[in-house]
Tab-separated table of C-alpha atoms and ligand atoms in Angstrom:
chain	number	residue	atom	x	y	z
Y	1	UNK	CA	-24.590	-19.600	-5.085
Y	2	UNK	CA	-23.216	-19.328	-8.546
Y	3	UNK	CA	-21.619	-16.012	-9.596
Y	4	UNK	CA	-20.046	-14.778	-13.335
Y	5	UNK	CA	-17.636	-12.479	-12.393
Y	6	UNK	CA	-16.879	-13.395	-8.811
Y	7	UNK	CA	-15.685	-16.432	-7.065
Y	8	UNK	CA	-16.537	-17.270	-3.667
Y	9	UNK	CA	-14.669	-19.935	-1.502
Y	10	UNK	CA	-16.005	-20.212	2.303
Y	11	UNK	CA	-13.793	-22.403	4.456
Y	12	UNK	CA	-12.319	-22.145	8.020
Y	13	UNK	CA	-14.744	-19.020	9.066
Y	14	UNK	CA	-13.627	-17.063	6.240
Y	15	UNK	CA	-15.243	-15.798	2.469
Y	16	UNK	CA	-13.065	-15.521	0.215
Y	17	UNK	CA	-13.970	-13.284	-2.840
Y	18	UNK	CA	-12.269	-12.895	-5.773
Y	19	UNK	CA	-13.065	-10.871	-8.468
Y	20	UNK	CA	-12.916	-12.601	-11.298
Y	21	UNK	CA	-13.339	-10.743	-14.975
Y	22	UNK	CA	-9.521	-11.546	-16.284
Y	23	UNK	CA	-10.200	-9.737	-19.901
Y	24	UNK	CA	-10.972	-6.700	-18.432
Y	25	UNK	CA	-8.589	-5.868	-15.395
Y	26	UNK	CA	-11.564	-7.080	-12.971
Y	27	UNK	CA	-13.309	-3.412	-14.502
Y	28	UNK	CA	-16.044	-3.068	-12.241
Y	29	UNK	CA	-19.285	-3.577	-14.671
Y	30	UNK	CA	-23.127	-3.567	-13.400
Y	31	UNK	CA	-22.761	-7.553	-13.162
Y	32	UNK	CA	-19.845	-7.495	-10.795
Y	33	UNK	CA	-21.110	-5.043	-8.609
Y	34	UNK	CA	-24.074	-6.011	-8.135
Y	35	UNK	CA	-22.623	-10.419	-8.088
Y	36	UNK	CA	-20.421	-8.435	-4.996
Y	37	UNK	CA	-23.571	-7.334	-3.390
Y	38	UNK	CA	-24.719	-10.642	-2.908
Y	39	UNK	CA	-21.717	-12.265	-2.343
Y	40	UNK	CA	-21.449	-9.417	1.053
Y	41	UNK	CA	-25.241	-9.790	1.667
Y	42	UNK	CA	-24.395	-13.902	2.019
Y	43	UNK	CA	-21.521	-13.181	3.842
Y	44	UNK	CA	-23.634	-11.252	6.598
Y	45	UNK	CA	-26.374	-13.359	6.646
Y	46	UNK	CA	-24.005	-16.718	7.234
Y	47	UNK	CA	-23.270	-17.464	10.866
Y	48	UNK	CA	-20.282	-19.713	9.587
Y	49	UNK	CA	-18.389	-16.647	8.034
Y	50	UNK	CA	-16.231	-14.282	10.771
Y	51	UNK	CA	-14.584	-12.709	8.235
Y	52	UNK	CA	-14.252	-11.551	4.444
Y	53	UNK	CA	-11.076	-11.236	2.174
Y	54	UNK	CA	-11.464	-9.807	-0.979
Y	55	UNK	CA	-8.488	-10.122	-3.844
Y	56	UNK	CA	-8.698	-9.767	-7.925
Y	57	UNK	CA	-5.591	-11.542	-9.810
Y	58	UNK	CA	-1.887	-10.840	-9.725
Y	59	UNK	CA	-2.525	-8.207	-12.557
Y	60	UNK	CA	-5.374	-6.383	-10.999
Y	61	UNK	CA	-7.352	-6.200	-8.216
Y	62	UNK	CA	-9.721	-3.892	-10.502
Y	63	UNK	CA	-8.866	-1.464	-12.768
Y	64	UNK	CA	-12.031	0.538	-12.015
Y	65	UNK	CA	-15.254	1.124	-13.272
Y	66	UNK	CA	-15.979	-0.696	-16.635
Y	67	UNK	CA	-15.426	2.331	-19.356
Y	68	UNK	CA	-16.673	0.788	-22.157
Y	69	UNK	CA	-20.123	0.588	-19.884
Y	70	UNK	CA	-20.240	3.435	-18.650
Y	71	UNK	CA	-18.718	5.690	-21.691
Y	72	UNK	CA	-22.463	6.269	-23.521
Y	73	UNK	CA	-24.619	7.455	-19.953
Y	74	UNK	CA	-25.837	10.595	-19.912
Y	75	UNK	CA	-26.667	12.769	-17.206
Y	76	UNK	CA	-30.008	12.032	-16.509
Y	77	UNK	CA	-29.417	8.002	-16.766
Y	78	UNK	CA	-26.295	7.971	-13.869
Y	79	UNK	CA	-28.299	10.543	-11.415
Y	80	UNK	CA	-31.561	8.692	-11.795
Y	81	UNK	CA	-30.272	5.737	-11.258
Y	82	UNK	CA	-27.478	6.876	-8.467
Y	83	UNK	CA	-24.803	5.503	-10.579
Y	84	UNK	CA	-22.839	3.066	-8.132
Y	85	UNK	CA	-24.585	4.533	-5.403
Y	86	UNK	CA	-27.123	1.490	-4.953
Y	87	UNK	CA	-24.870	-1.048	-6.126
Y	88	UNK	CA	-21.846	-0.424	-3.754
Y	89	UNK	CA	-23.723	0.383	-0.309
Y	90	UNK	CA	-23.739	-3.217	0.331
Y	91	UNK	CA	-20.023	-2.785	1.409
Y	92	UNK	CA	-20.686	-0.561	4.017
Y	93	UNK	CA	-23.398	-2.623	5.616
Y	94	UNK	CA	-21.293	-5.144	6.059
Y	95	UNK	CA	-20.589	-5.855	10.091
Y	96	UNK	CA	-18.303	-8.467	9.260
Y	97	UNK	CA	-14.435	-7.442	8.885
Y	98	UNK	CA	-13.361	-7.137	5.271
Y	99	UNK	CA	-10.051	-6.867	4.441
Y	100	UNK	CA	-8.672	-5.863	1.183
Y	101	UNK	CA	-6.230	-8.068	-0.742
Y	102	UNK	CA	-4.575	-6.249	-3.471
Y	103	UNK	CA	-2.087	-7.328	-5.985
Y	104	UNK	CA	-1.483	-5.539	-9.426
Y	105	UNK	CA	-3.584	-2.244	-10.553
Y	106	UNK	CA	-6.321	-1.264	-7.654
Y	107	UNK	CA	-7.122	1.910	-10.041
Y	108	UNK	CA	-10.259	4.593	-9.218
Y	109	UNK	CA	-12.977	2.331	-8.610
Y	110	UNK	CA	-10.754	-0.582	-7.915
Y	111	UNK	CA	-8.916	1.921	-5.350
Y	112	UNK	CA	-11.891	3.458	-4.317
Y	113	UNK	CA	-13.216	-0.328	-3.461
Y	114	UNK	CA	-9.777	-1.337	-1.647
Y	115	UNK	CA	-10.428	1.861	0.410
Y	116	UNK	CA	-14.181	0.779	1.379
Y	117	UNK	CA	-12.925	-2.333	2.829
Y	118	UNK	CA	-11.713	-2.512	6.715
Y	119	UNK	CA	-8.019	-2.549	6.083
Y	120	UNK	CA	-6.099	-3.219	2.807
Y	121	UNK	CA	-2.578	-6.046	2.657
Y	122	UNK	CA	-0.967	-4.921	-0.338
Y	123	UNK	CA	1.520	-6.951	-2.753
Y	124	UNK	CA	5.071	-5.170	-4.060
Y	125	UNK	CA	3.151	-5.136	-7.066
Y	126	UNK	CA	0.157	-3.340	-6.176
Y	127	UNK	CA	-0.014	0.346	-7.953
Y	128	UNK	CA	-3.194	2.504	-6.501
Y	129	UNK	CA	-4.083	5.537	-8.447
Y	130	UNK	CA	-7.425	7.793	-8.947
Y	131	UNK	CA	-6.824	8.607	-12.616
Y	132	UNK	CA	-10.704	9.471	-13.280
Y	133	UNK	CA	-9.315	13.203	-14.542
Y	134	UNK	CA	-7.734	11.369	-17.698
Y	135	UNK	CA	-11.637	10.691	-18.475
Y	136	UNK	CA	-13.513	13.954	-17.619
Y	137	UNK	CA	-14.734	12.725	-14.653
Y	138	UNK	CA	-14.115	12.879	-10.907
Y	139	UNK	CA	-14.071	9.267	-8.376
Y	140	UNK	CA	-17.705	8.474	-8.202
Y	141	UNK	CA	-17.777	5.876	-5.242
Y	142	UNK	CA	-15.558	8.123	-2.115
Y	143	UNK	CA	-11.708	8.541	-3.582
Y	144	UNK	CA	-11.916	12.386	-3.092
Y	145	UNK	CA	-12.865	11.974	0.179
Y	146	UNK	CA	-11.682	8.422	1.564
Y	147	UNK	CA	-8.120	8.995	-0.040
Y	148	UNK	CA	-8.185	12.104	2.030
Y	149	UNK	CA	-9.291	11.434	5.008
Y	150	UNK	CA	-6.511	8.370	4.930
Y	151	UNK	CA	-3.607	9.706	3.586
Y	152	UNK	CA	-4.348	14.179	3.799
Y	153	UNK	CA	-5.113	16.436	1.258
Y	154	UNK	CA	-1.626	16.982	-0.430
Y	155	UNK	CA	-1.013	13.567	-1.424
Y	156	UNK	CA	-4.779	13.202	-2.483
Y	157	UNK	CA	-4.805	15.733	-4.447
Y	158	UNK	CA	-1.421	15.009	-6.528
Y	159	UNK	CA	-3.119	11.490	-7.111
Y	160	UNK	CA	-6.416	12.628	-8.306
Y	161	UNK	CA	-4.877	16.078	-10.202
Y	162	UNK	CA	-2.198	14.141	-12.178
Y	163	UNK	CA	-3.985	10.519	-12.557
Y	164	UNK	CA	-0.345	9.168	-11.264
Y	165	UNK	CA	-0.368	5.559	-9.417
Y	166	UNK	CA	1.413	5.203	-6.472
Y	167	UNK	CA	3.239	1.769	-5.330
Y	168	UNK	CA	2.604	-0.439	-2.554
Y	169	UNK	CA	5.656	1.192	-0.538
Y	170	UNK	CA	4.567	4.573	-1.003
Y	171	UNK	CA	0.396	3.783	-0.234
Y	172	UNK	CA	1.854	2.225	2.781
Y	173	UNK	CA	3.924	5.219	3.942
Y	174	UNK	CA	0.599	7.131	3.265
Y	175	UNK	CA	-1.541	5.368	5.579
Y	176	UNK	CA	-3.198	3.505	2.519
Y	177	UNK	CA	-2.403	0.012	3.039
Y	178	UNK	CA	-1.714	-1.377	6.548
Y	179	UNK	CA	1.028	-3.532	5.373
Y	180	UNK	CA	3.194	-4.172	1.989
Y	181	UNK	CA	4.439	-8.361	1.587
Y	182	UNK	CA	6.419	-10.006	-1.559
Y	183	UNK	CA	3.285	-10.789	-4.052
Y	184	UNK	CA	3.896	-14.560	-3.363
Y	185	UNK	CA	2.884	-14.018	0.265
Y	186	UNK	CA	-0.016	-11.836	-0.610
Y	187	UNK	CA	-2.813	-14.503	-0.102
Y	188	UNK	CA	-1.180	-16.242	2.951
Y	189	UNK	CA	-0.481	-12.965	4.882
Y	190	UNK	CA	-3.986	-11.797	3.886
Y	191	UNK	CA	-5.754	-15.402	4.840
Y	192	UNK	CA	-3.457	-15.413	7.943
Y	193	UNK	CA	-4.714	-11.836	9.183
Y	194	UNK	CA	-8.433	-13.509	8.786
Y	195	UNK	CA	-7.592	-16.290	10.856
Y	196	UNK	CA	-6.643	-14.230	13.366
Y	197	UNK	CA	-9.960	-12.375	13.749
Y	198	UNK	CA	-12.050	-15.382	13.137
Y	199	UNK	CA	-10.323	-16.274	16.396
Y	200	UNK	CA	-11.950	-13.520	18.200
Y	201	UNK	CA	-15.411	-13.114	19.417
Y	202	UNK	CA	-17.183	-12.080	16.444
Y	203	UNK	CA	-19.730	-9.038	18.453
Y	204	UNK	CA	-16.070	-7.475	19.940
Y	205	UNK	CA	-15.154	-7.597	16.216
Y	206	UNK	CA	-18.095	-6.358	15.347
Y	207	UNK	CA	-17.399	-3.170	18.398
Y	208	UNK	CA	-13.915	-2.805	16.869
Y	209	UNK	CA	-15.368	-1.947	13.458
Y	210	UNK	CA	-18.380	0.634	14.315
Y	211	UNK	CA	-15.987	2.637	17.125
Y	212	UNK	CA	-13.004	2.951	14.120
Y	213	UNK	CA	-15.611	4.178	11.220
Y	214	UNK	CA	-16.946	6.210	14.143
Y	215	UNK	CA	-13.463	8.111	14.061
Y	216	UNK	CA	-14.686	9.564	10.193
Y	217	UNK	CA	-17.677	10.488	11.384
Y	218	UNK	CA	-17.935	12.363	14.238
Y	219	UNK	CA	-16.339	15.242	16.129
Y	220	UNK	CA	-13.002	13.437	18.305
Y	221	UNK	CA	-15.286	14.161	21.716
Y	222	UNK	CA	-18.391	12.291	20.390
Y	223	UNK	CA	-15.987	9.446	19.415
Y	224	UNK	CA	-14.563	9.349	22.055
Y	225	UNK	CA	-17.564	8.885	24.009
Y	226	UNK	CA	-18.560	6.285	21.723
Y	227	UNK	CA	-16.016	4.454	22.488
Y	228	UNK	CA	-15.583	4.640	26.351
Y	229	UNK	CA	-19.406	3.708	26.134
Y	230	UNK	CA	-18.772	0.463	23.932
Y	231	UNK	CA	-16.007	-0.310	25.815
Y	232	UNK	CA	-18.459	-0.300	28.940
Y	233	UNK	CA	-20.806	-1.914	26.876
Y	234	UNK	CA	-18.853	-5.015	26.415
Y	235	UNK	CA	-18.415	-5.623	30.201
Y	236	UNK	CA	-22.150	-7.200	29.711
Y	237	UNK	CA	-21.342	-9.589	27.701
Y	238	UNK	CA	-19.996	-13.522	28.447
Y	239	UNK	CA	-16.772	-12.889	25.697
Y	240	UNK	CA	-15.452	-10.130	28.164
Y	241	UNK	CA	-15.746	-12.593	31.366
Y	242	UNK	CA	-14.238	-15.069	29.493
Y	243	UNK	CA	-11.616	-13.396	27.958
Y	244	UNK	CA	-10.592	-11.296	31.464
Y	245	UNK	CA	-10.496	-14.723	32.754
Y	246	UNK	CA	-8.258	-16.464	30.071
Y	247	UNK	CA	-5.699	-14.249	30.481
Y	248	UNK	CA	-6.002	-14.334	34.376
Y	249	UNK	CA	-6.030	-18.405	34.214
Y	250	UNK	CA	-2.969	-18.367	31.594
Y	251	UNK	CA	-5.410	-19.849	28.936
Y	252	UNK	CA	-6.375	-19.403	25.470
Y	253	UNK	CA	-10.102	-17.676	25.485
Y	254	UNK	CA	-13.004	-19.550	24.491
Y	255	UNK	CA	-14.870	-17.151	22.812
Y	256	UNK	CA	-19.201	-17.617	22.070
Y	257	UNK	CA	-19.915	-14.801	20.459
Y	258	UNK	CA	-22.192	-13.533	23.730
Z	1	HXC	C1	-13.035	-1.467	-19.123
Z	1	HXC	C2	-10.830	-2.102	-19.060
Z	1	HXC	C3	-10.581	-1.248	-17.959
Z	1	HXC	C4	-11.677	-0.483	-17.458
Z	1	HXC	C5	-8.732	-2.233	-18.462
Z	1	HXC	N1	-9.659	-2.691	-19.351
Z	1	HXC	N2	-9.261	-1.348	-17.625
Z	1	HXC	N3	-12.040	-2.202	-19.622
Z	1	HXC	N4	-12.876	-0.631	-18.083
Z	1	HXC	N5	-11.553	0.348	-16.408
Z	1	HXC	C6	-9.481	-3.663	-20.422
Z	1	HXC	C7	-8.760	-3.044	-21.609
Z	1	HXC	O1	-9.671	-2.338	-22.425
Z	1	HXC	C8	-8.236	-4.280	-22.305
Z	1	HXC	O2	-9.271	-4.914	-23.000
Z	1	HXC	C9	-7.872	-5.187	-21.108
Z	1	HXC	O3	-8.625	-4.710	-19.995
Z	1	HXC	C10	-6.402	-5.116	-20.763
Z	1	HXC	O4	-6.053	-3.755	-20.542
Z	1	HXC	P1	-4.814	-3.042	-21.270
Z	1	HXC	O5	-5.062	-1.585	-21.228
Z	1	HXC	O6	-4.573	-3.645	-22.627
Z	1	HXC	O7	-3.618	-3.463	-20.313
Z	1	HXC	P2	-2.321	-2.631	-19.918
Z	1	HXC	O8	-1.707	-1.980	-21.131
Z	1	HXC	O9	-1.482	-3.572	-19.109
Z	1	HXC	O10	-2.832	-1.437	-18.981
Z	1	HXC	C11	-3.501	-1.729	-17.751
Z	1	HXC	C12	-4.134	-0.443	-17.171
Z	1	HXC	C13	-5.046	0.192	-18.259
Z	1	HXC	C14	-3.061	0.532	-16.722
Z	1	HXC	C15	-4.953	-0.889	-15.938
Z	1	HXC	O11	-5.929	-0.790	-18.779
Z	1	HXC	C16	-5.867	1.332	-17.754
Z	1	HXC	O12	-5.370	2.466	-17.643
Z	1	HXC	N6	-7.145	1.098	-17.501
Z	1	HXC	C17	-8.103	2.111	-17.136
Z	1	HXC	C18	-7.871	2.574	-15.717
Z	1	HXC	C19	-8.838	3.683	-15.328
Z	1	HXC	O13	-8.869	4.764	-15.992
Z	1	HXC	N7	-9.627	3.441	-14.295
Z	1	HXC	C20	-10.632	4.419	-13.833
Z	1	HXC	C21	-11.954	4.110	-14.463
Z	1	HXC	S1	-13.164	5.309	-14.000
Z	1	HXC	P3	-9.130	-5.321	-24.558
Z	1	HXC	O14	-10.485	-5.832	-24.882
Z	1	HXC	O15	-8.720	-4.097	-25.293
Z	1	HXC	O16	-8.072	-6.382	-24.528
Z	1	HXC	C22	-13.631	4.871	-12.495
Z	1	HXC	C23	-14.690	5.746	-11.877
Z	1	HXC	C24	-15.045	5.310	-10.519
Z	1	HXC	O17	-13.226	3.895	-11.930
Z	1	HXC	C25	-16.508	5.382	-10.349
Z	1	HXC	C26	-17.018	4.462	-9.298
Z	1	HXC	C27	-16.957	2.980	-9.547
């Protein structure tokens, strides 16, 4: 499939997606989100890809939603049409591990979209920031509330109250990013953390994802119980045999998927 603003490379089990709008800091127009919709709906619907990645350029992974685009709306226009409501709830459908890439500015939308991926590999050079106040507006697509459930309320708020960007070392000390490598790594460490999951069985992947978004969701008891249930879940299933079995034998697991 041919995209504008995106480009998409499948090999080895894994999508990779970068955005791909260099004269605008990747901003995040109606083209791109809705090219990334596609790009995720393909993704899910091909039985060859395990795993997504998602990166911008060494400047930016996206500097947020496109201003100039979005600068003339009025009222009625964005709540009629959900502004970036429809066009980013193809992200969370998405069974398929995403991870999050991130080099250069990852900036209110561009943050916000970092944060609705599975886990986020930052770059020395990435700087995160929710700076939406310096426009009259508030996050639109989950930074108020994502940034806070991930890193607490103080540290949210000082990002979205001031419009400051943090660094890579200080999103990782606040839970942000699950690790922080020399921007020349940044693709290999994040391609390298793919491979590893394309190694697994794709449906325990899949049980990994919905029992840790479960954890935002519900009351600790109820997920809990969701787990401890998926968990006994997976004892029907071939991938558990097998991979019970591997270890027992002194084997690498064969996974199927079953
Ligand atoms: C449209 C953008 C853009 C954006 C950068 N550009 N960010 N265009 N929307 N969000 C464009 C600039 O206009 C400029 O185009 C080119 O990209 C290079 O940017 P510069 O500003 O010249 O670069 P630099 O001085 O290095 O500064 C980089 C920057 C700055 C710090 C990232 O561009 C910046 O502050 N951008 C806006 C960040 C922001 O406020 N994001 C939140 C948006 S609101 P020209 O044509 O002049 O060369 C938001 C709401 C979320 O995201 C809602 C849900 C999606």
């Amino acid at each position: 499939m041919a995209y504008e603003t995106l480009i998409v490379e499948i090999e080895d089990h894994i999508a990779l997606i970068k955005l791909n709008r260099p004269d605008a800091m990747n901003a995040l127009n109606t083209q791109l989100l809705e090219e990334l919709s596609k790009a995720l709906r393909a993704c899910e619907s091909n039985d060859k890809v395990r795993c997504v990645v998602l990166t911008g350029s060494d400047k930016a992974f996206a500097a947020g939603a496109d201003i100039k685009e979005m600068s003339d709306k009025s009222f009625v226009e964005a709540f009629t049409n959900d502004l970036f409501g429809r066009e980013t709830q193809e992200m969370l459908r998405c069974r398929k591990p995403i991870i999050a890439a991130v080099a250069g500015y990852a900036l209110g939308g561009g943050c916000e979209l970092a944060m609705m991926c599975d886990f986020i590999i930052a770059a020395d050079t990435a700087k995160f920031g929710q700076p939406e106040i310096n426009l009259g507006v508030v996050a639109g697509i989950g930074g108020t509330q994502r940034l806070t459930r991930f890193a607490g309320k103080s540290k949210s708020m000082d990002m979205h109250l001031t419009g400051r960007f943090m660094t890579a070392e200080e999103a990782e000390r606040s839970g942000l990013v699950s690790r922080v490598v020399p921007a020349k790594k940044l693709m290999e460490e994040a391609m390298g953390a793919a491979a590893k999951i394309t190694e697994k069985s794709a449906l325990t992947a899949m049980a990994v994802k919905e029992a840790v978004n479960r954890a935002y969701e519900v009351p600790l008891n109820e997920g809990l119980l969701f787990e401890r249930r998926l968990f006994h879940a997976l004892f029907a299933t071939d991938d558990q045999k097998e991979g019970m079995a591997a270890f027992l034998e002194k084997r690498e697991a064969q996974f199927r998927d079953k």
